[in-house]
């Protein structure tokens, strides 16, 4: 059973926002998302929170300024996802812009299949072999849980600067500096910075420190704002909460992309994805550009993606982007096979029908690819509205260790749940980490059934029927006059995402015609039913990955977009759900 309800909003706030010049529909949508005053509408860079309250940011900037002055070699150690890749590119480009030499600033991204996640001792040993050997390791989007790796670095004569945004464990690593808004006693008002956002903030503080030291003035200082396209991509692709601070970062990054002043690598990714950068939106970053960059880390080596983001040659960038596009197509084939196998397994176990006796999904298969388990977990979570954990062998089919990726639903904090399991069953989880909505872990293959039972018990305790009901929160009905391409363009220009959700509208439609596209997507011709003019033209609707036909009249939740084809613009409805009540 699915429950549909309208997102509440204040008429008074909506009117106030409209009086400031905002379109009435956008005013209503913003009011429903917590915007209370017209002054909150500004996404100007000057409105960014100050780095002063970001714990250790100023002192770490001073440390980096000293390192740059001494020209000591640094190695950026990245994570292998989109946030990690963009954070690495921001770090390398930014430190170089601020005075570092290309020979003194190197980067390393671990192979997820052989070295695991974060700054492990194995990664540190590899870092020590670089030429020149780094004096400092700078982690981006990882490191907050890397106690052993930091200790190993010190044994080998290297200090570690941790920049991360993940939740810390019970103990912090013994690093020379830690910049993380989620570390204890950090008063930074936004806890939602992605890893790339943390690194950008450190560069802002470093530039201010170098300016204070007389290296340059406000007029001559390097324009690190030029890196905001990378910050926007990493923030959106990592599904970071789009609080106002993150919306400022994303908005200004998208402005650069739309203006044609993005990094050559991002421009090349738009070309490979056949997307128009002049109309770039957060949706493009999250669903077209991010997946192509992520594909490198999932199936190959994220070094390829970072090389793309660091390239200043448009021709080289296009070649690298095309290779990433090929890898992403391969990823989709693997994902499809894994998803089919997972659904077949659930059906065999009679789980998929009702899920009545399970509050979680936990699966593994000897043939599954560990680089794609996170996507499959996300698909299962969306389909069944249950926390989903999907595992694959760490070292191929013969491996004795399983590596898993988890995705959660609202109201169930994944990392906390895994922490409960680890405390109840010491030694069952070899290692874990992550967020409320996404996490990763390793277990022994022989312990899978034991882990499944332990995690399911926690899910039974923490989840109730209300949380397990699928809820569709929508933004009410559109007026017939609002079914226009202008409204579609207006909606596309705004910054939507996690925590500031893309508008979904709700209404009843007459289904005039329906057919299948590629045997997997429902294509519709439909007309709104309501008080508007009966002569309103039918619209095209598409319901992706849905094949069941709709009745002659249907209440639908949908997104309104402007579709452009061969120079013609038209309204299109992207169906999200059918209210069968």
XYZ file of C-alpha atoms in Angstrom:
581
model
C 0.000 0.000 0.000
C 1.339 3.421 -0.965
C 0.371 6.631 0.767
C 0.210 9.899 -1.190
C 0.261 13.212 0.668
C 0.943 16.813 -0.228
C 3.976 18.573 1.151
C 2.648 21.303 3.479
C 3.556 24.952 3.028
C 2.671 28.337 4.452
C 0.455 30.486 2.213
C 1.802 33.537 3.999
C 5.431 32.587 3.282
C 4.587 31.702 -0.314
C 2.948 35.104 -0.824
C 5.896 36.878 0.795
C 8.335 35.101 -1.518
C 6.155 35.951 -4.534
C 6.173 39.622 -3.587
C 9.972 39.554 -3.854
C 9.628 38.766 -7.555
C 9.691 34.954 -7.471
C 7.224 33.094 -9.712
C 4.140 32.071 -7.668
C 4.669 28.345 -8.375
C 8.343 28.482 -7.375
C 7.348 30.491 -4.288
C 4.965 27.714 -3.243
C 7.609 25.044 -3.863
C 10.286 26.930 -1.927
C 7.941 27.617 0.988
C 7.230 23.879 1.168
C 10.979 23.219 1.364
C 11.668 25.460 4.324
C 12.624 28.742 2.659
C 11.106 31.341 4.995
C 12.423 34.753 3.945
C 13.181 36.456 0.618
C 16.793 37.030 1.695
C 17.266 33.240 1.742
C 16.644 33.175 -2.011
C 20.085 34.544 -2.809
C 22.601 31.876 -3.796
C 25.421 34.351 -4.285
C 28.892 33.117 -3.332
C 29.133 35.908 -0.755
C 26.418 34.097 1.211
C 28.629 31.020 1.811
C 29.277 30.089 5.421
C 32.696 31.149 6.679
C 35.459 28.515 7.034
C 36.259 29.949 10.475
C 33.794 27.633 12.227
C 34.935 24.542 10.302
C 37.072 22.913 12.980
C 40.831 22.936 12.225
C 40.263 24.527 8.810
C 42.215 27.720 9.573
C 45.081 25.960 11.375
C 45.314 23.339 8.606
C 45.427 26.115 6.011
C 48.369 27.628 7.892
C 50.072 24.221 7.904
C 49.530 23.859 4.152
C 50.924 27.355 3.575
C 54.098 26.322 5.418
C 54.336 23.126 3.348
C 53.954 25.079 0.112
C 56.642 27.548 1.188
C 59.016 24.671 1.969
C 58.080 23.007 -1.346
C 57.676 19.651 0.424
C 56.119 16.822 -1.626
C 52.455 16.032 -1.000
C 50.306 13.117 -2.147
C 46.518 13.427 -2.381
C 44.885 10.086 -1.528
C 41.418 9.937 -3.059
C 38.326 7.808 -2.727
C 37.214 5.942 -5.836
C 33.759 7.483 -6.302
C 32.627 10.717 -7.941
C 32.963 12.760 -4.757
C 36.469 11.403 -4.194
C 37.512 12.013 -7.801
C 36.254 15.601 -7.876
C 37.752 16.285 -4.424
C 41.095 14.993 -5.683
C 40.924 17.193 -8.786
C 39.987 20.220 -6.656
C 42.897 19.497 -4.301
C 45.502 19.044 -7.048
C 44.285 21.944 -9.164
C 43.758 24.219 -6.161
C 47.102 23.548 -4.480
C 48.847 24.074 -7.815
C 46.999 27.372 -8.369
C 48.059 28.485 -4.896
C 51.755 27.922 -5.481
C 52.423 24.189 -5.440
C 54.567 22.694 -8.187
C 53.201 19.901 -10.367
C 56.091 17.649 -9.314
C 55.480 18.225 -5.591
C 51.721 17.502 -5.733
C 50.817 14.003 -6.826
C 47.694 11.900 -6.378
C 46.878 8.278 -5.722
C 43.532 6.521 -5.794
C 43.363 2.992 -4.354
C 42.048 0.128 -6.426
C 38.813 -0.741 -4.647
C 39.155 -4.433 -5.515
C 42.632 -4.997 -4.113
C 43.109 -2.368 -1.410
C 39.628 -1.703 -0.069
C 38.309 1.643 1.115
C 40.201 4.516 2.689
C 43.775 5.070 3.777
C 44.668 1.464 4.587
C 48.206 0.408 5.538
C 48.500 -1.154 2.056
C 47.683 2.194 0.446
C 50.244 3.911 2.683
C 52.917 1.384 1.673
C 52.150 2.142 -1.974
C 52.241 5.888 -1.273
C 55.727 5.539 0.193
C 57.012 4.177 -3.138
C 56.049 7.306 -5.089
C 58.819 9.452 -6.523
C 59.443 11.773 -4.839
C 58.354 10.103 -1.620
C 55.667 12.351 -0.110
C 56.272 14.077 3.187
C 52.518 14.625 3.627
C 49.490 12.565 2.662
C 46.256 14.511 2.194
C 43.134 12.365 2.201
C 40.049 13.593 0.365
C 36.612 12.050 1.000
C 38.172 9.415 3.260
C 40.515 8.973 6.205
C 38.309 9.664 9.225
C 38.233 5.938 10.050
C 41.813 5.157 8.951
C 43.546 4.738 12.314
C 45.835 1.929 11.139
C 46.716 3.715 7.909
C 47.658 6.937 9.678
C 49.797 4.998 12.178
C 51.543 3.199 9.299
C 52.236 6.525 7.560
C 53.957 7.850 10.670
C 56.067 4.700 10.895
C 57.246 5.442 7.354
C 58.014 9.091 8.079
C 54.896 10.651 6.543
C 52.280 12.869 8.196
C 48.593 12.712 7.286
C 46.134 15.572 6.802
C 42.602 14.142 6.806
C 39.853 15.941 4.883
C 36.621 13.984 5.008
C 32.899 14.299 5.665
C 32.003 10.770 6.746
C 30.873 10.050 10.285
C 33.801 9.224 12.610
C 34.067 6.054 14.659
C 34.688 5.856 18.389
C 38.280 7.070 17.948
C 39.850 9.556 15.577
C 43.050 8.721 13.684
C 46.293 10.204 14.992
C 46.617 12.600 12.049
C 48.483 15.899 12.141
C 45.229 17.628 11.148
C 41.586 16.636 10.598
C 39.067 18.795 8.740
C 35.609 17.227 8.849
C 32.348 19.011 9.739
C 31.101 15.807 11.359
C 33.979 15.353 13.786
C 33.314 15.946 17.502
C 33.165 19.579 18.654
C 32.951 21.009 15.135
C 30.494 23.930 15.215
C 30.244 24.422 11.449
C 26.524 25.079 10.823
C 26.303 22.780 7.788
C 27.064 19.111 8.362
C 26.122 18.327 4.772
C 29.358 19.242 2.967
C 30.513 16.513 0.607
C 34.185 15.553 0.552
C 34.780 17.892 -2.376
C 33.097 20.716 -0.423
C 35.422 20.171 2.547
C 38.463 20.371 0.268
C 37.145 23.524 -1.408
C 36.669 25.161 1.998
C 40.246 24.291 2.939
C 41.461 25.968 -0.255
C 39.409 29.083 0.551
C 41.104 29.247 3.965
C 44.524 28.560 2.426
C 44.102 31.379 -0.086
C 43.182 33.753 2.751
C 46.250 32.634 4.712
C 48.552 33.171 1.715
C 46.960 36.562 1.104
C 47.665 37.448 4.735
C 51.295 36.435 4.165
C 51.512 38.857 1.242
C 51.674 36.274 -1.556
C 48.934 38.105 -3.437
C 46.139 40.647 -3.021
C 42.385 40.426 -3.483
C 42.927 41.642 -7.058
C 45.728 39.230 -7.940
C 44.690 36.114 -5.988
C 44.003 32.886 -7.916
C 40.360 32.370 -8.912
C 39.682 29.095 -7.116
C 35.964 29.784 -7.747
C 36.757 28.308 -11.146
C 36.763 24.899 -9.451
C 33.095 25.132 -8.445
C 31.949 23.043 -11.422
C 33.882 20.159 -9.850
C 32.408 20.964 -6.421
C 28.889 20.953 -7.866
C 29.383 17.609 -9.595
C 30.825 15.874 -6.539
C 28.185 17.315 -4.193
C 25.224 16.257 -6.333
C 26.648 12.866 -7.309
C 27.313 12.025 -3.655
C 23.642 12.783 -2.873
C 24.665 15.322 -0.229
C 21.870 17.191 1.516
C 21.227 20.369 -0.445
C 21.004 22.774 2.457
C 21.418 26.419 1.535
C 25.208 26.278 1.730
C 25.425 23.326 -0.638
C 22.859 24.916 -2.929
C 25.114 27.965 -3.173
C 28.055 25.754 -4.152
C 26.010 23.787 -6.698
C 24.296 26.859 -8.151
C 27.587 28.630 -8.808
C 29.147 25.497 -10.261
C 26.220 25.074 -12.651
C 26.549 28.737 -13.686
C 30.095 28.023 -14.847
C 28.990 24.944 -16.777
C 26.119 26.818 -18.448
C 28.458 29.684 -19.342
C 30.895 27.326 -21.060
C 33.716 27.958 -18.571
C 33.865 24.511 -16.941
C 36.888 22.220 -16.849
C 37.518 20.487 -20.204
C 36.791 17.140 -18.533
C 33.298 18.149 -17.451
C 32.551 19.652 -20.859
C 33.686 16.357 -22.431
C 31.429 14.334 -20.104
C 28.443 16.441 -21.184
C 29.377 15.743 -24.802
C 29.693 11.988 -24.148
C 26.309 11.993 -22.392
C 24.734 13.975 -25.278
C 23.591 16.669 -22.846
C 23.552 20.397 -23.516
C 25.800 22.105 -20.930
C 24.072 25.435 -21.624
C 20.974 23.984 -19.950
C 22.823 22.022 -17.270
C 20.913 21.205 -14.103
C 21.455 19.179 -10.968
C 19.546 16.320 -12.615
C 22.211 16.149 -15.351
C 24.999 16.003 -12.768
C 23.301 13.274 -10.756
C 21.967 11.040 -13.495
C 24.117 11.602 -16.594
C 27.531 13.021 -15.717
C 28.111 11.478 -12.272
C 27.403 7.862 -13.343
C 29.884 8.097 -16.220
C 32.619 9.306 -13.896
C 31.669 6.761 -11.227
C 31.891 3.937 -13.765
C 35.695 4.177 -13.719
C 35.819 3.417 -10.002
C 33.196 0.692 -10.238
C 34.699 -1.426 -13.009
C 38.225 -0.162 -13.621
C 40.416 2.431 -11.936
C 39.278 5.916 -10.902
C 42.695 7.189 -11.985
C 41.103 7.403 -15.440
C 38.358 9.704 -14.117
C 40.772 11.903 -12.193
C 43.028 12.212 -15.245
C 39.979 13.443 -17.141
C 39.168 16.073 -14.497
C 42.794 17.258 -14.415
C 43.190 17.439 -18.187
C 43.522 20.887 -19.750
C 43.381 19.492 -23.282
C 39.864 19.346 -24.811
C 40.975 16.635 -27.267
C 42.473 14.454 -24.536
C 39.405 15.041 -22.364
C 37.009 13.939 -25.111
C 38.974 10.705 -25.591
C 38.931 9.948 -21.863
C 35.215 10.812 -21.585
C 34.402 8.450 -24.442
C 36.272 5.663 -22.656
C 34.294 6.378 -19.480
C 31.079 6.292 -21.507
C 32.041 2.837 -22.825
C 32.773 1.604 -19.295
C 29.427 3.004 -18.114
C 27.578 1.056 -20.821
C 29.360 -2.086 -19.641
C 28.369 -1.251 -16.065
C 24.715 -1.014 -17.079
C 24.813 -4.489 -18.618
C 26.388 -5.965 -15.476
C 23.917 -4.129 -13.255
C 20.942 -5.388 -15.251
C 22.091 -9.003 -14.938
C 22.715 -8.662 -11.202
C 19.335 -7.052 -10.652
C 17.549 -9.824 -12.532
C 19.395 -12.454 -10.495
C 18.538 -10.660 -7.242
C 14.832 -10.465 -8.102
C 14.802 -14.104 -9.135
C 16.397 -15.079 -5.825
C 13.858 -13.049 -3.864
C 10.998 -14.603 -5.823
C 12.324 -18.125 -5.156
C 12.419 -17.350 -1.452
C 8.862 -15.948 -1.646
C 10.167 -12.672 -0.247
C 9.312 -10.371 -3.118
C 5.543 -10.846 -2.911
C 4.749 -9.069 0.334
C 7.948 -8.703 2.352
C 5.592 -9.212 5.274
C 8.078 -11.120 7.408
C 11.231 -9.157 6.587
C 12.246 -5.589 7.290
C 15.489 -5.813 5.299
C 16.963 -7.390 2.191
C 20.349 -9.100 2.364
C 21.768 -10.989 -0.651
C 25.016 -12.242 -2.125
C 26.049 -14.160 -5.223
C 29.408 -15.642 -6.153
C 29.137 -14.191 -9.670
C 28.308 -10.636 -8.703
C 30.679 -7.710 -9.289
C 31.679 -5.835 -6.151
C 31.888 -2.550 -8.036
C 28.163 -2.600 -8.831
C 26.636 -3.897 -5.573
C 25.793 -0.364 -4.403
C 23.661 0.378 -7.454
C 21.809 -2.941 -7.140
C 21.214 -2.291 -3.426
C 19.753 1.094 -4.351
C 17.428 -0.463 -6.950
C 16.177 -3.077 -4.475
C 15.661 -0.437 -1.791
C 13.582 1.638 -4.200
C 11.546 -1.355 -5.374
C 10.692 -2.834 -1.971
C 11.110 0.153 0.372
C 13.389 -1.851 2.663
C 17.037 -1.322 3.667
C 18.977 -3.409 1.157
C 22.443 -4.951 1.537
C 24.096 -6.579 -1.476
C 27.397 -8.461 -1.268
C 29.926 -9.805 -3.758
C 33.116 -11.832 -3.200
C 36.056 -9.579 -2.438
C 38.491 -11.612 -4.537
C 36.288 -13.163 -7.202
C 34.148 -16.266 -6.827
C 36.803 -18.070 -4.765
C 37.221 -15.299 -2.191
C 36.468 -16.014 1.455
C 35.513 -12.400 2.200
C 32.365 -10.612 1.063
C 32.209 -6.880 0.489
C 28.813 -5.295 0.670
C 27.095 -2.033 -0.027
C 23.932 -0.887 1.749
C 21.203 1.616 0.968
C 18.533 2.682 3.419
C 15.081 4.249 3.688
C 14.064 7.305 5.686
C 13.970 6.625 9.399
C 16.614 3.876 9.448
C 20.200 5.009 10.116
C 22.411 2.467 8.356
C 25.694 3.199 10.049
C 24.068 3.121 13.481
C 22.383 -0.194 12.624
C 25.703 -1.728 11.554
C 27.283 -0.395 14.743
C 24.608 -2.192 16.804
C 25.309 -5.447 14.953
C 29.057 -5.079 15.489
C 28.613 -4.541 19.217
C 26.171 -7.428 19.628
C 28.266 -9.796 17.523
C 31.946 -8.842 17.987
C 34.076 -9.903 15.063
C 31.119 -10.583 12.751
C 31.705 -7.400 10.716
C 35.329 -7.086 9.666
C 34.990 -3.347 8.930
C 32.257 -0.881 8.082
C 31.575 2.809 7.579
C 29.252 5.276 5.934
C 26.216 7.480 6.449
C 22.597 7.226 7.518
C 21.467 6.330 3.991
C 24.488 4.519 2.536
C 27.244 2.355 3.984
C 29.791 -0.302 3.115
C 31.094 -3.292 5.025
C 33.058 -6.545 4.852
C 32.170 -9.918 6.353
C 33.366 -13.514 5.966
C 31.487 -15.579 3.433
C 30.915 -18.242 6.076
C 29.205 -15.660 8.304
C 26.644 -14.421 5.775
C 23.614 -16.209 7.270
C 24.629 -15.130 10.763
C 24.999 -11.528 9.618
C 21.680 -11.619 7.765
C 19.910 -12.803 10.923
C 21.632 -10.207 13.126
C 20.908 -7.310 10.765
C 17.322 -8.432 10.231
C 16.820 -8.468 14.008
C 18.007 -4.858 14.244
C 15.730 -3.902 11.336
C 12.768 -5.556 13.086
C 13.503 -3.549 16.227
C 14.043 -0.157 14.558
C 11.498 -0.213 11.728
C 7.727 -0.166 12.147
C 4.807 -0.484 9.738
C 4.575 3.273 9.298
C 8.211 3.582 8.202
C 7.840 0.598 5.865
C 4.841 2.069 4.058
C 5.876 3.618 0.778
C 5.126 7.329 0.935
C 4.938 9.688 -1.995
C 5.181 13.304 -0.934
C 3.990 15.555 -3.725
C 3.514 19.272 -4.340
C -0.173 19.203 -5.171
C -1.839 19.857 -8.489
C -0.733 22.137 -11.288
C -3.152 24.676 -12.666
C -4.010 23.954 -16.340
C -2.241 27.198 -17.242
C 0.981 25.833 -15.741
C 1.376 22.927 -18.164
C 3.799 24.932 -20.306
C 7.341 24.655 -21.591
C 8.102 27.922 -19.781
C 7.230 26.301 -16.450
C 9.327 23.275 -17.409
C 12.308 25.539 -18.093
C 11.708 27.465 -14.867
C 11.739 24.254 -12.833
C 14.895 23.040 -14.605
C 16.795 26.198 -13.680
C 16.411 25.678 -9.926
C 18.687 23.592 -7.711
C 16.865 20.459 -6.577
C 18.246 17.363 -4.920
C 18.596 15.499 -1.637
C 16.943 17.495 1.139
C 15.529 19.992 -1.373
C 13.582 17.525 -3.501
C 12.697 17.968 -7.126
C 9.008 18.899 -7.423
C 6.575 16.059 -7.984
C 3.024 17.071 -8.817
C -0.196 15.117 -8.486
C -3.381 15.014 -10.523
C -5.973 12.905 -12.293
C -5.593 12.245 -16.007
C -7.523 10.691 -18.811
C -5.309 8.111 -20.514
C -5.894 8.548 -24.227
C -3.273 6.138 -25.510
C -0.545 3.926 -24.066
C 2.167 1.696 -25.501
C 5.544 0.221 -24.560
C 8.909 1.663 -25.569
C 11.736 -0.864 -25.889
C 9.464 -3.353 -24.078
C 10.293 -1.788 -20.693
C 8.942 1.796 -20.538
C 5.311 2.927 -20.644
C 4.607 5.718 -23.137
C 1.393 7.676 -22.648
C -0.840 10.259 -24.249
C -2.824 11.887 -21.449
C -4.959 14.907 -20.634
C -5.539 16.468 -17.189
C -9.003 16.041 -15.682
C -10.166 19.092 -13.762
C -11.738 22.519 -13.933
C -9.534 23.819 -16.715
C -10.464 24.181 -20.388
C -11.468 20.875 -21.974
C -9.628 21.802 -25.141
C -6.220 21.517 -23.447
C -3.933 19.485 -25.692
C -2.920 15.977 -24.645
C 0.612 15.600 -23.323
C 3.170 12.873 -23.761
C 3.997 10.973 -20.591
C 6.732 8.433 -19.909
C 6.961 5.999 -17.027
C 10.423 4.483 -17.069
C 10.896 0.832 -16.088
C 7.156 0.289 -15.813
C 5.190 -1.980 -18.156
C 1.763 -2.491 -16.512
C -0.986 -0.558 -18.347
C -2.957 2.180 -16.612
C -6.761 2.402 -16.397
C -8.693 4.890 -18.548
C -8.535 7.394 -15.675
C -5.543 7.503 -13.347
C -4.272 9.596 -10.463
C -0.584 10.123 -11.110
C 2.428 11.618 -9.370
C 4.712 13.145 -11.989
C 7.480 15.568 -12.833
C 6.932 18.232 -15.483
C 9.809 18.771 -17.906
C 10.390 20.543 -21.191
C 11.427 18.080 -23.887
C 13.295 19.429 -26.894
C 13.599 17.501 -30.135
C 14.694 18.816 -33.517
C 14.260 22.392 -32.366
C 10.737 21.865 -31.036
C 9.914 22.299 -27.336
C 6.999 20.439 -25.742
C 5.704 19.599 -22.294
C 6.409 16.075 -21.106
C 5.273 14.383 -17.903
C 7.661 11.951 -16.245
C 5.413 9.616 -14.248
C 6.714 8.585 -10.832
C 3.770 6.648 -9.343
C 0.103 5.666 -9.729
C -2.297 6.203 -6.840
C -4.581 3.172 -6.986
C -6.687 4.176 -3.978
